[in-house]
Amino acid sequence: MKKFRKVLDGLTTSSPVNVGSAPVCSSTAGTPTAAVTPREIEVQETLVSENFQICKTVRHGFPYQPTALAFDPVQKILAIGSRSGGVRILGRPGVDCFCQHESGAAVLQLQFLINEGALVTACADDTLHLWNLRQKRPAILHSLKFNRERITFCHLPFQSKWLYVGTERGNTHIVNIESFVLSGYVIMWNKAIELSTKTHPGPVVHLSDSPKDEGRLLIGFESGTVVQWDLRVKKADFRIYYDEAIHSVSWHHEGKQFMCSHSDGSLTTWNLRNTSKPFQVTFPHGKAQRDGKKPESCKPILKVEYKTTRNSSEPFVIFSGGLSYDKASRRPTLTIMHGKSITVLEMDHPIVDFLVLCETPYPNEVQEPYAVAVLLEKDFILVDLTQSSFPIFENPYPMDIHESPVTCTAYFADCPPDIIPVLYSIGAKHKKQGYSHKEWPVSGGTWTLGAQTYPEIIITGHADGSIKFWDATAITLQMLYKLKTSKVFEKPKAGEGRGAEMVEEDPYAVQMVSWCPQSRLFCVVGISAHVILYRLSKHDATTEIVSLEVRLQCDVEDVLSPCEAESTPGLSDQSSHSPQQAPASPGSVTPEGLRDSIPCLKVKNRPVRMPPGYQAELVVQLLWVDGEPPQQITSVDINSAYGLLALGNCNGLAVVDYLQKSILLCMSTLELYGSSDPYQRLTRSPRKNRQFTQGLTELSDNQVPLELERSRSPTSVPYPTSLHNDPRSFPEPVANLKASHYSPVFHLLDNVRGPDRKLSLPTDLKTDLDHVNGHCTSPTSQPCVAGKPRVPGPEGPRLSRRGPGRPPFRKAQSAACMEISLPVSHTEGYASKRAMLQQLHGVSMYSHDEHHATMYSWSEKESRENSFSRSRSSSVSSIDRETKEAVTTLRFMESCARKADTAPAPSLWVGTSLGVVLVIGLSIPADEEERLDEPVAVAPSGTVLMLKGSVLTFGSLDCGGSLIPSPYEVWRDPHAPEDPDRPRKRKLVNFSPSSSQEVAGDGHLAVVCSERQAKVFLMPAQTCLFVHNITESSFVLRSDVVSVCNSVCLACFCANGHVMTLSLPSLRPLLDVNYLPLTDMRIARTFCFTNGGQALYLSTPTEIQRITYSQEMCDNLQEFLGELFTPVETPEAQNRGFLKGFFGGNAQTFDREELFGEAAAGKASRSLAQHIPGPGGMEGMKAAAGGVVGDLARARIALDERGQRLGELEERTALMMSSAEAFSKHAHELMLKCKDKKWYQF
């Protein structure tokens, strides 16, 4: 039992912290500080630093930018290399391993040591690596770095320990796989070709030994030269010179002929009896000429495979490319030629590589192909060759995460056990048909479900508005259910009003999701400023979707200052005292041609048939106001027990009663304070604000130095040192400026100006994702939009910020290529400023494309003279920071909203971008019938708490330190048949603070985390018990209160890549690891924590990386991972028969050791290649992890492996003993039989 006593030595005061001012406890980063408390709190904290260790668990999805493919036909495992140096090894479902080369060099080629449990990788940095696959975490055993030559091709013969390596200079080297050193045997290019040849043959593009004789090596050069080299006599058997460049070569299994693919789209077949000319030349997709001339050239055939079958005399010829140039618009193809039949399979993406899977690993036997593995740029498919229609196999891996760019993620651990079967049964009804009926051919490895498993679900939102639910139990990933949010809206049609502006955009893109696993309510926030509420039902239904329209717009210039005699409302039509729904009339257009009171999308206003699954019940849309589109929603929360939905953006907050389908509250953030505004902000007269100031081109006051900006978060602002809205603090022109929508990143771009400014970055998945409409999105909040261009004049009419015909939406921000979008104006010198932003925040920024950037027909001179209306200085930004405040996080929970409250009651906690926490009290009727009829009372309580930086997370603990979950309603099927004996009633589950607490049993602890610090408040006293400054040099991107090891902690992920955990409630640092040194916006946007010490993020645009920060899970990780290598007997070679061997020539074998060994070939030059020993299996694990528990786990693993080897030895010994006993028995029987016989009787 740890007892925390809050005492300040030397001070006589015992008053609690003043919530309206700076906190009394001001600690340095990393030091929790105790504040004055009115009572003593006793909390037993069980978490210690030894409970935490961070490590990667598993990676899901399609390998990003794949480059190479390999398959082990005996082990039946597959390997895919990528451009970033990653290697994914796949087997049966559950067997999925990711390896990464430390150099990050692209993987050029992969070669399995068939049935040996090893893999050779050749990388773009001219290094060969040997991976050990006989352990769950593969490790590099050896590396060989070539210093003077570049690797172009590798070949490893079956059951050989000598690897042939071709280089860019045309030479062929030989590497010993066991020792990973070069042999002195080298085939130089000038010896391989004829001495009379005057030109270099080019790089080596193919190496293979003859199926008929392993002592002969076929070398293909890029220029079209093919040489068969006799390894024994060290000379060429024959040389072939062809006019067209060679891309690949494939042998017939008998070793009497081979086929080449060329750059002109032709296939040439060569017979070894006559190598002076090709036996056959074909242009599979070329048009034959009438006059008998050579067919016209086609696109290159990049690879060809020549495979034979037993049941047919006709071989399979499979190749990629080779289409005619006149069909440039056609998609990439894979062609399968079998006899006279030619089948062309069109692919959705370019083909990177393909392999033909065969029954036998021996190259000199009939191959019997049964499938083709095709690696595409963004997909992986397997084609069934055993059926004439060539169907594809159903892929068991989650390779379609990026089917539409991922825009958000959510991770839920320890879900209700019945939710996964329900979603799976619903999703199974919508699966595609037409797959091959055979099992997935890649079936290697073993995987078993771990003992300590619990249901886990991952939710991904996508740019096309789709939602995918994934079963993530036991480090696997399988799609359960897919939901399309676009079906709620009418399809926009070209040429019809607002639809014409968005026809090329992604108006349905998902920004964030909120899901309650217990009540199964699901809330989706879209980029078009809409929120969709879904309920789960096992039955189909035909219902009408209710639509609510909210006019959430706040303009500070419309709020009068106290000195004005007249008054105007700060919000149109809504206030906290008289909440009203937005006008039901359709959208209107003002005389100036501006849109007003219309939503961005049109909800279907007719009954809609909905299949079983998640069914839309309510849509809340924000409206256009005075020609301005609604701001994107920055936060949302839903509570099924209360029946309420809350949403906020940079303008304010709205609370919706989804049971009564009504709007309860619609207020600006400033109005939520009432008289409790800690900044004491003054309002401005609209007439004064609209005065145009001429000649203001440079506002250099109060510029913040770069050193200070390095520690500034894009969404947070420091505590005010003075009343920034005081006109005396600024020059007169600055005081008269209109406070435009708060764009926090503008503080970094304040003095950059000039014509034709454009900040852009190529996207990963979509080349046209860089459109922007003035929205500002950040990993933690999306506070506001850009300033408006104004026309000169004291009372100039409002103009659209976007100009005529400009689409109100940019392309959806894919988390795969997420950037901060800035509403920037025409400025110059963007390269240096952009570099500065990248250095500060590790993000990239972009603006409108050229078409949109030139929408204003202003001259360069006018642009500079009026620059203040589009570019703002530090002074203007400082004004905006106090007048414009975004709602960054929301949380419904049972809490004491006021100091006078004696018991927790329903409340809504609101966090803002200025680090302010507001508590709103809720009065909800207890009776179910009254709840559906009586209105819910919503009113700000006046409680204001303050932190540094934008508020990110709320949590609630009882005074014993246990987590208090939010109340919820037990799920019931809304469309299930009603039982007259059992009327349907709402069943609510409420979690109140533990009544067993002796001290402060009627109170609770509120945990609040911002971008800079975390605080724990005692409610209802509103006293700050603990405060911890998380970071001074960076800012927190994501934080959550999570359960780990039967306790609770606060987990944080910072922009500098640090992952931290803090104890609760004392906020002691437990873990601080520099996990991701360089963070980009994709990771920042998708990083999320969950219970059980797990987290995930989008590591590449196509892959999800799951990690754990729990020591317990790190120790048990070996139980969850699959085995890549399983002991399998190598199939025996077929007996070719006496006559076939006598007349056809048997495959000759030879001892490579005699030719390539050091005794015969000598040593290679040390300067040619450098051997680098790898960390290996156990040694690498010891170096990678530490701690006593880790050592014990490694020792246990070593004992298991030793026991396995001893078991195998015991089995072999028993087999030998049984064999000896059988021999002894037969010998004894023979002796008894022959004992009494005479010599002449034999």
Coordinates of C-alpha atoms in Angstrom, one line a residue, residues 539-895:
H539 CA -32.8 -8.8 -39.5
D540 CA -33.3 -6.8 -42.6
A541 CA -35.6 -3.7 -42.4
T542 CA -37.1 -1.0 -44.6
T543 CA -37.0 2.3 -42.7
E544 CA -36.5 6.0 -43.4
I545 CA -33.3 7.6 -42.3
V546 CA -33.9 10.6 -40.0
S547 CA -31.8 13.6 -40.9
L548 CA -31.0 16.5 -38.5
E549 CA -29.4 19.7 -39.8
V550 CA -27.2 21.8 -37.4
R551 CA -26.3 25.4 -38.1
L552 CA -23.0 25.4 -36.1
Q553 CA -21.3 28.6 -37.2
C554 CA -19.6 31.2 -35.0
D555 CA -18.0 34.4 -36.2
V556 CA -16.4 36.5 -33.6
E557 CA -17.0 39.6 -35.6
D558 CA -20.7 39.2 -35.2
V559 CA -20.4 39.2 -31.4
L560 CA -20.7 42.8 -30.0
S561 CA -18.4 44.2 -27.5
P562 CA -19.8 45.1 -24.0
C563 CA -19.6 48.8 -24.9
E564 CA -22.1 48.5 -27.7
A565 CA -25.7 49.4 -26.9
E566 CA -27.2 47.0 -29.3
S567 CA -26.8 43.2 -29.2
T568 CA -26.9 40.4 -31.7
P569 CA -26.8 36.7 -31.1
G570 CA -23.5 34.9 -31.5
L571 CA -25.2 32.0 -33.0
S572 CA -28.1 31.8 -35.5
D573 CA -31.2 30.2 -34.2
Q574 CA -29.7 28.2 -31.4
S575 CA -28.6 28.8 -27.9
S576 CA -28.3 26.9 -24.7
H577 CA -31.5 28.4 -23.4
S578 CA -33.7 27.7 -26.4
P579 CA -32.3 24.9 -28.3
Q580 CA -33.9 24.5 -31.7
Q581 CA -33.5 22.4 -34.7
A582 CA -32.1 24.1 -37.8
P583 CA -34.7 25.5 -40.2
A584 CA -36.5 22.7 -42.0
S585 CA -36.7 24.6 -45.2
P586 CA -34.4 23.5 -48.0
G587 CA -31.2 25.2 -48.8
S588 CA -31.4 28.8 -49.9
V589 CA -29.2 31.1 -51.9
T590 CA -28.6 34.7 -50.9
P591 CA -28.9 37.5 -53.4
E592 CA -25.2 37.5 -53.7
G593 CA -25.3 33.9 -54.9
L594 CA -24.0 32.4 -51.7
R595 CA -25.2 29.2 -50.2
D596 CA -26.9 29.2 -46.9
S597 CA -28.6 26.6 -44.7
I598 CA -27.9 23.6 -47.0
P599 CA -25.9 20.5 -46.1
C600 CA -23.0 19.2 -48.2
L601 CA -24.7 15.9 -49.0
K602 CA -28.3 14.9 -49.6
V603 CA -29.7 12.1 -47.4
K604 CA -32.1 9.7 -49.0
N605 CA -35.6 10.9 -48.1
R606 CA -37.4 7.7 -49.0
P607 CA -37.7 4.4 -47.1
V608 CA -34.5 2.4 -47.7
R609 CA -34.2 -1.4 -47.5
M610 CA -31.3 -2.3 -45.2
P611 CA -29.8 -5.8 -45.1
P612 CA -28.8 -7.4 -41.8
G613 CA -25.9 -5.7 -40.2
Y614 CA -25.4 -2.1 -39.2
Q615 CA -28.4 0.0 -40.3
A616 CA -28.4 3.8 -40.4
E617 CA -30.8 5.4 -38.0
L618 CA -29.8 9.1 -37.9
V619 CA -27.7 11.5 -39.9
V620 CA -26.6 14.8 -38.4
Q621 CA -25.2 17.3 -40.9
L622 CA -23.7 20.7 -40.4
L623 CA -25.0 23.4 -42.8
W624 CA -23.4 26.0 -45.0
V625 CA -23.6 29.5 -43.5
D626 CA -23.4 32.7 -45.6
G627 CA -21.6 30.9 -48.5
E628 CA -19.1 29.2 -46.1
P629 CA -19.0 25.4 -46.0
P630 CA -19.3 23.8 -42.6
Q631 CA -16.1 23.1 -40.7
Q632 CA -15.0 19.5 -40.4
I633 CA -16.0 17.7 -37.2
T634 CA -13.0 17.3 -34.8
S635 CA -14.5 15.3 -32.0
V636 CA -17.5 13.0 -31.4
D637 CA -18.8 10.8 -28.6
I638 CA -21.9 8.7 -28.1
N639 CA -23.5 7.2 -25.0
S640 CA -26.2 4.5 -25.3
A641 CA -27.3 4.8 -21.6
Y642 CA -27.9 8.5 -22.0
G643 CA -29.2 8.3 -25.6
L644 CA -27.1 11.3 -26.5
L645 CA -24.6 12.1 -29.2
A646 CA -22.1 15.0 -29.0
L647 CA -20.0 16.5 -31.8
G648 CA -17.7 19.5 -32.0
N649 CA -15.6 21.4 -34.4
C650 CA -13.7 24.7 -34.4
N651 CA -16.9 26.7 -34.2
G652 CA -18.5 25.0 -31.1
L653 CA -20.4 22.1 -29.8
A654 CA -23.7 20.4 -30.6
V655 CA -25.5 17.8 -28.5
V656 CA -28.2 15.6 -30.1
D657 CA -30.8 13.4 -28.5
Y658 CA -30.9 10.4 -30.9
L659 CA -33.8 8.8 -29.1
Q660 CA -36.1 11.8 -29.6
K661 CA -34.3 12.9 -32.8
S662 CA -33.8 16.4 -31.6
I663 CA -31.0 18.9 -31.1
L664 CA -30.4 19.8 -27.4
L665 CA -27.5 22.2 -27.6
C666 CA -25.8 24.2 -30.2
M667 CA -23.3 26.7 -28.9
S668 CA -20.0 28.3 -29.7
T669 CA -17.1 27.3 -27.5
L670 CA -16.9 30.9 -26.2
E671 CA -20.5 30.8 -25.0
L672 CA -19.9 27.6 -23.1
Y673 CA -17.8 29.5 -20.6
G674 CA -20.4 32.0 -19.6
S675 CA -18.7 34.2 -17.0
S676 CA -16.0 31.6 -16.3
D677 CA -13.8 32.4 -19.3
P678 CA -10.2 32.2 -17.9
Y679 CA -8.9 34.4 -20.7
Q680 CA -11.5 37.2 -20.1
R681 CA -11.8 37.6 -23.9
L682 CA -13.5 40.8 -25.1
T683 CA -15.7 40.8 -28.1
R684 CA -15.5 43.1 -31.1
S685 CA -17.9 45.3 -32.9
P686 CA -18.6 44.0 -36.4
R687 CA -18.4 47.5 -37.9
K688 CA -15.0 48.0 -36.4
N689 CA -13.8 44.6 -37.5
R690 CA -14.8 45.0 -41.0
Q691 CA -12.8 48.2 -41.6
F692 CA -10.3 47.6 -44.3
T693 CA -6.7 48.7 -43.5
Q694 CA -4.7 49.7 -46.5
G695 CA -1.0 49.3 -47.0
L696 CA -0.5 46.7 -44.3
T697 CA 2.0 44.3 -45.9
E698 CA 4.3 43.3 -43.0
L699 CA 3.2 42.4 -39.5
S700 CA 6.4 41.6 -37.7
D701 CA 5.3 42.2 -34.1
N702 CA 5.6 39.4 -31.6
Q703 CA 7.3 37.0 -33.9
V704 CA 8.2 33.8 -32.2
P705 CA 11.8 32.7 -32.6
L706 CA 12.5 29.4 -34.3
E707 CA 13.9 27.9 -31.2
L708 CA 10.6 28.5 -29.4
E709 CA 8.6 27.2 -32.3
R710 CA 10.5 23.9 -32.3
S711 CA 8.6 23.0 -29.1
R712 CA 5.3 24.3 -30.3
S713 CA 2.5 21.9 -31.1
P714 CA 0.3 22.6 -34.2
T715 CA -2.8 22.5 -32.1
S716 CA -1.8 24.0 -28.8
V717 CA -1.0 27.4 -27.5
P718 CA 0.8 28.5 -24.4
Y719 CA -0.8 30.2 -21.4
P720 CA -1.5 33.8 -22.1
T721 CA 0.9 36.2 -20.4
S722 CA -1.4 39.1 -21.1
L723 CA -4.8 40.0 -22.5
H724 CA -3.9 39.6 -26.1
N725 CA -7.1 41.2 -27.2
D726 CA -6.1 44.4 -25.5
P727 CA -5.6 47.0 -28.3
R728 CA -2.8 48.5 -26.3
S729 CA -0.7 45.3 -26.8
F730 CA -0.6 45.7 -30.5
P731 CA -0.2 48.3 -33.2
E732 CA -3.5 50.0 -34.1
P733 CA -3.9 48.2 -37.4
V734 CA -3.6 44.8 -35.8
A735 CA -6.2 45.6 -33.2
N736 CA -8.7 46.3 -35.9
L737 CA -8.1 43.1 -37.8
K738 CA -10.9 40.6 -38.0
A739 CA -10.2 37.5 -36.0
S740 CA -10.5 34.8 -38.6
H741 CA -10.9 31.1 -38.0
Y742 CA -8.1 29.9 -35.8
S743 CA -5.6 28.0 -37.9
P744 CA -2.9 27.0 -35.4
V745 CA -0.2 26.0 -37.9
F746 CA -0.4 29.5 -39.3
H747 CA 1.8 30.6 -36.5
L748 CA 4.6 28.9 -38.3
L749 CA 3.9 30.6 -41.6
D750 CA 3.0 34.0 -40.4
N751 CA 5.6 36.1 -42.4
V752 CA 5.9 34.1 -45.5
R753 CA 4.3 35.7 -48.5
G754 CA 4.6 36.1 -52.2
P755 CA 2.9 35.1 -55.4
D756 CA 2.0 31.6 -56.5
R757 CA 2.6 29.8 -53.2
K758 CA 2.1 26.0 -53.4
L759 CA 3.0 23.4 -50.9
S760 CA 2.5 19.9 -52.1
L761 CA 3.7 16.4 -51.6
P762 CA 3.1 13.4 -53.9
T763 CA 0.8 11.0 -52.2
D764 CA 1.4 7.3 -51.8
L765 CA -1.7 5.8 -53.2
K766 CA -3.4 8.7 -55.0
T767 CA -1.6 11.2 -57.1
D768 CA -4.5 13.6 -56.9
L769 CA -5.0 13.7 -53.1
D770 CA -3.4 17.1 -52.8
H771 CA -6.5 19.2 -53.3
V772 CA -7.4 21.2 -50.2
N773 CA -10.3 23.4 -49.4
G774 CA -8.9 25.4 -46.5
H775 CA -9.4 22.8 -43.8
C776 CA -6.7 22.3 -41.2
T777 CA -6.3 18.8 -39.9
S778 CA -3.9 17.7 -37.2
P779 CA -3.4 14.4 -35.5
T780 CA -5.2 15.6 -32.4
S781 CA -7.6 18.3 -33.5
Q782 CA -8.7 20.0 -36.6
P783 CA -9.5 23.4 -35.3
C784 CA -10.3 25.7 -38.2
V785 CA -10.1 27.1 -41.6
A786 CA -8.3 29.8 -43.3
G787 CA -8.9 33.5 -43.4
K788 CA -11.2 35.0 -45.9
P789 CA -10.2 37.3 -48.8
R790 CA -12.1 40.5 -48.5
V791 CA -12.8 43.3 -50.9
P792 CA -11.8 46.8 -49.9
G793 CA -14.5 48.8 -48.2
P794 CA -15.8 49.3 -44.8
E795 CA -19.0 47.3 -45.4
G796 CA -17.9 45.0 -48.2
P797 CA -20.2 42.1 -48.8
R798 CA -19.0 38.6 -47.8
L799 CA -17.3 36.7 -50.6
S800 CA -16.9 32.9 -50.8
R801 CA -13.6 31.9 -49.6
R802 CA -13.4 29.4 -52.4
G803 CA -14.4 31.5 -55.3
P804 CA -16.8 30.5 -58.0
G805 CA -17.1 26.8 -58.9
R806 CA -14.5 25.7 -56.4
P807 CA -15.2 22.3 -54.8
P808 CA -15.8 22.5 -51.0
F809 CA -13.9 19.3 -50.4
R810 CA -10.4 18.2 -51.0
K811 CA -9.6 14.6 -51.8
A812 CA -10.0 12.5 -48.6
Q813 CA -7.0 12.6 -46.4
S814 CA -5.8 9.0 -46.6
A815 CA -3.9 8.0 -43.5
A816 CA -1.7 6.2 -45.9
C817 CA -0.5 9.5 -47.3
M818 CA -1.7 11.9 -44.6
E819 CA -0.4 15.5 -44.6
I820 CA -1.5 18.6 -42.7
S821 CA -3.6 20.6 -45.1
L822 CA -3.1 24.3 -44.7
P823 CA -5.4 27.1 -46.0
V824 CA -2.4 29.0 -47.1
S825 CA -2.3 32.1 -49.3
H826 CA 0.1 33.1 -52.1
T827 CA 3.5 33.3 -50.5
E828 CA 7.1 32.8 -51.6
G829 CA 10.0 31.0 -50.3
Y830 CA 7.9 28.0 -49.4
A831 CA 10.8 25.5 -49.8
S832 CA 12.6 26.7 -46.7
K833 CA 9.5 27.1 -44.7
R834 CA 8.3 23.7 -45.7
A835 CA 11.6 22.2 -44.7
M836 CA 11.3 24.0 -41.4
L837 CA 7.9 22.5 -40.8
Q838 CA 9.1 19.0 -41.7
Q839 CA 12.0 19.4 -39.3
L840 CA 9.7 20.7 -36.5
H841 CA 6.9 18.3 -36.8
G842 CA 7.9 15.5 -39.1
V843 CA 5.0 16.3 -41.4
S844 CA 4.5 17.7 -44.9
M845 CA 2.2 20.5 -45.8
Y846 CA 0.4 21.2 -49.0
S847 CA -2.2 23.6 -50.5
H848 CA -4.3 24.0 -53.5
D849 CA -3.3 22.9 -56.9
E850 CA -2.4 25.4 -59.6
H851 CA -6.0 25.5 -60.9
H852 CA -7.4 26.5 -57.6
A853 CA -4.4 28.6 -56.6
T854 CA -5.1 31.0 -59.5
M855 CA -8.8 31.5 -58.9
Y856 CA -8.4 35.1 -57.8
S857 CA -7.6 37.4 -60.7
W858 CA -5.5 39.7 -58.7
S859 CA -2.2 41.1 -60.0
E860 CA 1.0 40.5 -58.1
K861 CA 1.0 44.1 -56.9
E862 CA -2.6 43.9 -55.6
S863 CA -1.8 40.6 -54.0
R864 CA 1.1 42.1 -52.0
E865 CA -0.9 45.2 -51.1
N866 CA -3.8 43.2 -49.8
S867 CA -1.7 40.4 -48.3
F868 CA -3.0 40.8 -44.8
S869 CA -6.4 39.5 -45.8
R870 CA -4.8 36.2 -46.8
S871 CA -1.6 36.0 -44.8
R872 CA -1.4 36.7 -41.2
S873 CA 1.4 37.5 -38.8
S874 CA 2.2 36.2 -35.4
S875 CA 0.1 39.0 -33.9
V876 CA -3.0 38.0 -35.8
S877 CA -2.4 34.4 -34.9
S878 CA -2.2 35.3 -31.2
I879 CA -5.5 37.1 -31.5
D880 CA -7.1 34.1 -33.1
R881 CA -5.8 31.8 -30.5
E882 CA -7.9 33.4 -27.9
T883 CA -11.0 34.1 -29.9
K884 CA -11.2 30.9 -31.8
E885 CA -11.3 27.6 -29.9
A886 CA -11.8 24.2 -31.3
V887 CA -13.5 21.3 -29.4
T888 CA -10.8 18.6 -29.5
T889 CA -12.3 15.8 -27.4
L890 CA -15.6 14.8 -25.8
R891 CA -16.6 12.3 -23.2
F892 CA -19.9 11.3 -21.6
M893 CA -19.4 10.0 -18.1
E894 CA -20.8 9.9 -14.6
S895 CA -19.2 12.8 -12.8

